[in-house]
């Protein structure tokens, strides 16, 4: 069956109007008070939607408030140093979100006088603005009936409409975008999309949906069949790869600690960290050659003081934290420097390395 036929088939006998009314009415009465809902400024909506990807609302609130204080307008964000932006994002994770946001906001300032475009094509062409973010900005800020489909919305709709497609597949997202186009309110797309997101966050939750309190229960096919917890269908994730490291707290004779900036591309790009050495490359009793070569220092390893585990979506770092001292040599690596431990607050560190901060005060 072609997609459009399939969409018609799924929406056959679904009462869109009544569903929209129940969802919107509930959202208007019950929505949580959140800082990004104070007004519909597209820049605020944009920042909040980027921060909320993969991150819980409670975690985002203080970051959002601080970020908007520091960068209250697209112009302010566009003019900021990247390191300042990363510092404001420190601890939130998925740092490429911050870099892409800043790059796209710079385009908005240069090409659109600092006004976030309301044209779907122009908005979608900005770097890092994918279909979800585009739909969220267009619907929430500009009241345009565009779908904003993320995992949350797919879960809710797969239950309401009884769709058993695997939501980890890209083609399923496209199907849900078409389904949203079929059911979205053209009168109030902002409340409709926010209502779907809110429903997924507080009622139709992944493991234990509160069906008995659900404002759209009478529209829900999965509830009617008693299969709500069997949906959505999602193929299991690949197991994360574990990588063992030494994390070195290298101090020099002045009590300064060695930090280095990560590469400009890839995981945690441009953030700062304590030197990390893949454990497979190291004989822990002596100084690895390449390590000496990289920094121009002869490093003497000391006691192991902790083991830190940090889980990313696709891999796990298992880091043995080891104290170390400089035996000889002069630092000769432009991405590394010795700093007073107290000055580390001026550098954006990933959470994995923040976990080692306190050892430097002991
Ligand atoms: S009735 Fe249950 S499964 Fe259906 S939308 Fe509501 S909370 Fe989700």
Coordinates of C-alpha atoms and ligand atoms in Angstrom, one line a residue:
X1 CA 0.0 0.0 0.0
X2 CA 1.3 3.5 -0.9
X3 CA 2.0 5.8 2.0
X4 CA -0.9 8.2 1.3
X5 CA -3.3 5.3 0.9
X6 CA -1.9 3.9 4.2
X7 CA -2.4 7.2 5.9
X8 CA -6.0 7.3 4.7
X9 CA -6.5 3.7 5.8
X10 CA -5.1 4.5 9.3
X11 CA -7.2 7.6 9.7
X12 CA -10.3 6.0 8.5
X13 CA -13.0 6.4 11.1
X14 CA -10.7 8.5 13.3
X15 CA -12.6 11.5 14.5
X16 CA -9.9 14.2 14.0
X17 CA -12.0 17.1 15.1
X18 CA -13.1 15.7 18.4
X19 CA -9.5 14.5 19.1
X20 CA -8.1 17.9 18.4
X21 CA -10.7 19.5 20.7
X22 CA -10.0 17.1 23.6
X23 CA -6.3 17.4 23.2
X24 CA -6.2 21.2 22.9
X25 CA -8.6 21.8 25.7
X26 CA -6.6 19.6 28.1
X27 CA -3.4 21.3 27.1
X28 CA -4.8 24.7 27.7
X29 CA -6.0 23.8 31.1
X30 CA -3.3 21.5 32.4
X31 CA 0.0 22.5 30.7
X32 CA 3.0 22.8 33.0
X33 CA 4.3 26.3 33.5
X34 CA 7.7 26.3 31.8
X35 CA 10.0 29.2 31.1
X36 CA 10.0 28.8 27.3
X37 CA 6.2 29.0 27.3
X38 CA 6.2 32.6 28.6
X39 CA 5.9 33.8 25.1
X40 CA 6.1 32.5 21.5
X41 CA 9.4 34.2 20.6
X42 CA 10.8 31.8 17.9
X43 CA 14.4 32.2 19.2
X44 CA 13.3 31.0 22.7
X45 CA 11.3 28.2 21.2
X46 CA 14.3 27.2 19.2
X47 CA 16.7 27.2 22.1
X48 CA 14.3 25.2 24.3
X49 CA 13.6 22.6 21.6
X50 CA 17.3 22.0 21.0
X51 CA 18.0 21.7 24.7
X52 CA 15.1 19.3 25.2
X53 CA 16.4 16.8 22.7
X54 CA 17.5 13.8 24.7
X55 CA 17.3 15.8 27.9
X56 CA 14.8 15.9 30.7
X57 CA 12.7 19.0 31.3
X58 CA 13.9 19.4 34.9
X59 CA 17.5 19.4 33.8
X60 CA 16.9 21.9 31.0
X61 CA 15.1 24.6 33.0
X62 CA 18.1 26.1 34.8
X63 CA 20.3 25.8 31.6
X64 CA 17.6 27.5 29.5
X65 CA 17.2 30.4 32.0
X66 CA 21.0 30.9 32.2
X67 CA 21.5 30.6 28.4
X68 CA 18.8 33.2 27.7
X69 CA 20.2 35.5 30.3
X70 CA 23.6 35.3 28.7
X71 CA 22.4 35.2 25.1
X72 CA 19.0 36.9 25.1
X73 CA 18.8 37.5 21.4
X74 CA 20.0 35.8 18.2
X75 CA 22.5 38.7 17.8
X76 CA 24.0 38.0 21.3
X77 CA 24.4 34.3 20.5
X78 CA 25.9 34.9 17.1
X79 CA 28.5 37.3 18.4
X80 CA 29.6 35.1 21.3
X81 CA 32.8 33.1 21.4
X82 CA 32.2 29.3 20.8
X83 CA 33.9 28.5 24.1
X84 CA 31.5 30.8 26.0
X85 CA 28.6 28.9 24.4
X86 CA 30.1 25.6 25.2
X87 CA 30.6 26.8 28.8
X88 CA 26.9 27.7 29.1
X89 CA 26.1 24.2 27.7
X90 CA 28.6 22.4 30.1
X91 CA 26.9 19.4 31.6
X92 CA 24.0 19.3 29.2
X93 CA 25.7 16.8 26.8
X94 CA 25.4 16.4 23.1
X95 CA 27.6 19.5 22.5
X96 CA 27.2 19.5 18.8
X97 CA 23.7 20.8 19.5
X98 CA 25.2 24.0 20.9
X99 CA 27.6 24.4 18.0
X100 CA 25.0 23.8 15.4
X101 CA 22.6 26.1 17.1
X102 CA 25.2 28.9 17.2
X103 CA 26.1 28.3 13.5
X104 CA 22.5 28.4 12.4
X105 CA 21.8 31.5 14.5
X106 CA 24.7 33.2 12.8
X107 CA 23.1 32.5 9.5
X108 CA 19.9 34.0 10.8
X109 CA 21.7 37.1 11.8
X110 CA 23.6 37.5 8.6
X111 CA 20.9 36.5 6.1
X112 CA 17.6 37.3 7.8
X113 CA 18.4 40.4 10.0
X114 CA 18.2 38.2 13.1
X115 CA 14.6 37.2 12.5
X116 CA 14.1 33.4 12.6
X117 CA 12.6 32.6 9.2
X118 CA 8.9 31.5 9.1
X119 CA 9.3 30.0 5.6
X120 CA 9.6 26.2 6.0
X121 CA 12.3 25.9 3.3
X122 CA 14.5 28.7 4.6
X123 CA 14.2 27.4 8.1
X124 CA 14.9 23.8 7.2
X125 CA 18.0 24.9 5.2
X126 CA 19.7 26.2 8.4
X127 CA 22.4 24.0 9.7
X128 CA 21.3 21.6 12.5
X129 CA 17.6 22.4 12.0
X130 CA 16.1 19.0 11.2
X131 CA 12.5 18.2 10.5
X132 CA 11.5 18.1 14.2
X133 CA 13.0 21.4 15.2
X134 CA 11.6 23.0 12.0
X135 CA 8.1 21.7 12.8
X136 CA 8.3 22.8 16.4
X137 CA 9.4 26.3 15.6
X138 CA 6.9 26.7 12.8
X139 CA 4.0 25.4 14.7
X140 CA 4.7 26.7 18.2
X141 CA 6.0 30.2 17.3
X142 CA 4.4 30.8 13.9
X143 CA 1.1 28.8 14.2
X144 CA 1.8 26.9 11.0
X145 CA 0.3 23.4 10.8
X146 CA 3.6 21.5 10.4
X147 CA 4.4 18.2 12.0
X148 CA 7.0 18.0 14.8
X149 CA 7.6 14.3 15.2
X150 CA 10.1 12.9 17.7
X151 CA 10.2 9.6 19.6
X152 CA 7.7 11.0 22.2
X153 CA 5.1 11.9 19.6
X154 CA 5.7 8.6 17.7
X155 CA 5.0 6.7 20.9
X156 CA 1.8 8.6 21.6
X157 CA 0.4 8.3 18.1
X158 CA 1.4 4.7 17.6
X159 CA -0.8 4.0 20.6
X160 CA -3.7 6.3 19.7
X161 CA -3.8 5.2 16.0
X162 CA -2.5 1.6 16.6
X163 CA 0.5 1.7 14.3
X164 CA 2.9 -1.2 14.7
X165 CA 5.8 0.1 12.5
X166 CA 9.2 0.1 14.0
X167 CA 9.8 3.6 15.2
X168 CA 13.6 3.3 15.0
X169 CA 13.3 3.3 11.2
X170 CA 13.5 6.5 9.3
X171 CA 10.6 5.6 7.0
X172 CA 8.3 5.3 10.1
X173 CA 9.1 8.9 11.1
X174 CA 7.9 10.0 7.6
X175 CA 4.7 8.0 8.1
X176 CA 4.1 9.7 11.4
X177 CA 4.7 13.1 9.8
X178 CA 2.0 12.3 7.2
X179 CA -0.3 11.2 10.0
X180 CA 0.2 14.4 11.9
X181 CA -0.5 16.4 8.8
X182 CA -3.8 14.4 8.7
X183 CA -4.8 15.1 12.3
X184 CA -3.3 18.4 13.2
X185 CA -5.6 21.4 14.0
X186 CA -5.3 24.1 11.4
X187 CA -6.9 26.6 13.8
X188 CA -4.4 26.0 16.7
X189 CA -1.4 24.0 15.5
X190 CA 0.7 25.4 18.3
X191 CA -1.5 24.0 21.1
X192 CA -2.0 20.8 19.1
X193 CA 1.6 20.0 18.8
X194 CA 2.5 21.1 22.3
X195 CA -0.4 19.1 23.5
X196 CA 0.9 15.9 21.9
X197 CA 4.4 16.6 23.3
X198 CA 2.9 17.3 26.8
X199 CA 0.7 14.2 26.7
X200 CA 3.8 12.1 25.9
X201 CA 5.8 13.7 28.7
X202 CA 3.2 13.5 31.6
X203 CA 0.5 11.0 30.7
X204 CA 1.3 8.6 27.9
X205 CA 4.7 7.8 29.3
X206 CA 6.9 5.0 27.9
X207 CA 6.4 2.2 30.5
X208 CA 3.3 3.1 32.5
X209 CA 0.9 5.3 30.6
X210 CA -1.8 6.8 32.9
X211 CA -4.6 5.8 30.6
X212 CA -7.3 6.2 33.2
X213 CA -6.4 9.9 33.5
X214 CA -5.9 10.4 29.8
X215 CA -7.8 13.2 28.1
X216 CA -7.9 11.4 24.7
X217 CA -8.6 7.9 26.1
X218 CA -11.8 7.6 24.1
X219 CA -9.8 8.1 20.9
X220 CA -7.1 5.6 21.7
X221 CA -7.2 2.3 19.8
X222 CA -4.4 0.7 21.8
X223 CA -6.3 1.4 25.1
X224 CA -9.4 0.0 23.6
X225 CA -7.5 -3.2 22.7
X226 CA -5.5 -3.3 26.0
X227 CA -2.2 -3.2 24.1
X228 CA -0.9 0.2 25.1
X229 CA 2.3 -1.1 26.7
X230 CA 3.1 -3.2 23.6
X231 CA 3.5 -0.1 21.6
X232 CA 5.5 1.5 20.1
X233 CA 7.4 -1.2 18.3
X234 CA 11.1 -0.4 18.6
X235 CA 13.9 -2.7 17.5
X236 CA 16.5 -3.1 20.3
X237 CA 19.5 -0.8 20.3
X238 CA 23.0 -2.1 19.5
X239 CA 25.0 -2.7 22.7
X240 CA 27.3 0.1 23.6
X241 CA 31.0 -0.6 23.1
X242 CA 33.1 -0.3 26.3
X243 CA 36.4 1.5 26.0
X244 CA 38.9 1.5 28.9
X245 CA 41.1 4.6 29.4
X246 CA 43.5 6.1 31.9
X247 CA 42.5 9.5 32.9
X248 CA 45.6 11.4 34.1
X249 CA 45.6 14.1 36.6
X250 CA 49.1 15.4 35.8
X251 CA 50.4 18.0 38.2
X252 CA 53.6 20.0 37.7
X253 CA 55.9 21.3 40.4
X254 CA 53.8 24.5 40.8
X255 CA 50.7 22.5 41.6
X256 CA 49.2 23.2 38.2
X257 CA 47.2 20.6 36.4
X258 CA 47.4 19.6 32.7
X259 CA 44.3 20.0 30.6
X260 CA 43.9 19.6 26.8
X261 CA 41.3 20.6 24.3
X262 CA 39.6 17.9 22.4
X263 CA 39.7 17.9 18.6
X264 CA 37.4 20.4 16.8
X265 CA 35.4 17.5 15.2
X266 CA 33.7 14.5 16.7
X267 CA 32.5 13.5 20.1
X268 CA 32.6 16.3 22.7
X269 CA 34.5 18.5 20.1
X270 CA 36.5 21.5 21.4
X271 CA 35.7 20.7 25.1
X272 CA 38.5 20.6 27.6
X273 CA 39.5 17.5 29.5
X274 CA 42.3 15.9 31.6
X275 CA 44.5 13.8 29.3
X276 CA 43.0 10.4 28.4
X277 CA 45.0 7.4 27.3
X278 CA 43.4 4.3 25.8
X279 CA 44.3 1.6 28.3
X280 CA 45.2 -0.9 25.6
X281 CA 48.0 1.5 24.5
X282 CA 49.6 1.7 28.0
X283 CA 51.9 -0.3 30.1
X284 CA 50.7 1.3 33.4
X285 CA 54.1 0.8 35.0
X286 CA 55.9 3.1 32.6
X287 CA 55.4 6.1 30.5
X288 CA 54.0 5.3 27.0
X289 CA 56.2 6.6 24.3
X290 CA 53.5 8.3 22.2
X291 CA 52.3 10.1 25.3
X292 CA 55.7 11.6 25.8
X293 CA 55.8 12.5 22.1
X294 CA 52.5 14.2 22.1
X295 CA 53.1 16.5 25.0
X296 CA 56.8 16.9 25.1
X297 CA 56.7 15.8 28.7
X298 CA 58.0 12.8 30.6
X299 CA 55.1 11.8 32.8
X300 CA 55.4 9.7 35.8
X301 CA 52.3 7.7 36.7
X302 CA 51.2 7.6 40.4
X303 CA 48.4 5.9 42.3
X304 CA 45.1 4.9 40.9
X305 CA 42.4 6.8 42.8
X306 CA 39.1 6.0 41.2
X307 CA 37.3 4.4 38.3
X308 CA 34.8 6.6 36.5
X309 CA 32.2 5.2 34.1
X310 CA 30.5 7.4 31.6
X311 CA 27.7 6.2 29.4
X312 CA 27.1 7.7 26.0
X313 CA 24.3 6.6 23.6
X314 CA 26.7 4.5 21.6
X315 CA 29.7 3.8 23.8
X316 CA 30.9 3.6 27.4
X317 CA 34.1 5.1 28.8
X318 CA 35.6 3.2 31.7
X319 CA 38.3 5.5 33.0
X320 CA 40.9 4.6 35.7
X321 CA 41.7 7.9 37.3
X322 CA 45.5 8.1 38.0
X323 CA 47.6 10.8 39.6
X324 CA 50.7 11.7 37.7
X325 CA 53.6 14.1 37.9
X326 CA 55.9 15.7 35.4
X327 CA 59.3 14.1 35.5
X328 CA 61.0 16.2 32.9
X329 CA 60.5 18.1 29.6
X330 CA 58.6 21.2 28.6
X331 CA 55.1 21.2 27.4
X332 CA 55.1 21.3 23.7
X333 CA 51.5 20.7 22.5
X334 CA 49.4 23.6 21.5
X335 CA 46.1 22.1 22.5
X336 CA 47.3 21.5 26.1
X337 CA 48.1 23.8 28.9
X338 CA 48.8 23.8 32.7
X339 CA 46.3 25.7 34.7
X340 CA 45.7 26.5 38.3
X341 CA 43.0 23.9 39.4
X342 CA 40.7 26.7 40.5
X343 CA 40.7 28.1 37.0
X344 CA 39.0 25.0 35.5
X345 CA 35.7 26.8 36.0
X346 CA 36.6 29.0 33.0
X347 CA 36.8 26.0 30.7
X348 CA 33.9 23.9 29.4
X349 CA 34.5 20.3 30.6
X350 CA 32.3 17.3 29.7
X351 CA 30.4 15.7 32.7
X352 CA 32.7 12.6 32.4
X353 CA 35.7 14.7 33.4
X354 CA 33.9 17.0 35.8
X355 CA 33.6 13.8 37.9
X356 CA 37.3 14.0 38.5
X357 CA 37.5 17.7 39.4
X358 CA 37.2 17.2 43.2
X359 CA 40.4 15.1 43.3
X360 CA 42.4 18.2 42.6
X361 CA 41.4 19.8 45.9
X362 CA 42.7 16.9 47.9
Ligands
LIG1 S1 -5.2 6.1 26.6 FE1 -3.2 5.4 27.4 S2 -2.1 4.7 25.7 FE2 -3.8 5.9 24.9 S3 -2.9 7.9 24.6 FE3 -3.9 7.9 26.6 S4 -2.2 7.3 28.0 FE4 -1.6 6.8 25.9

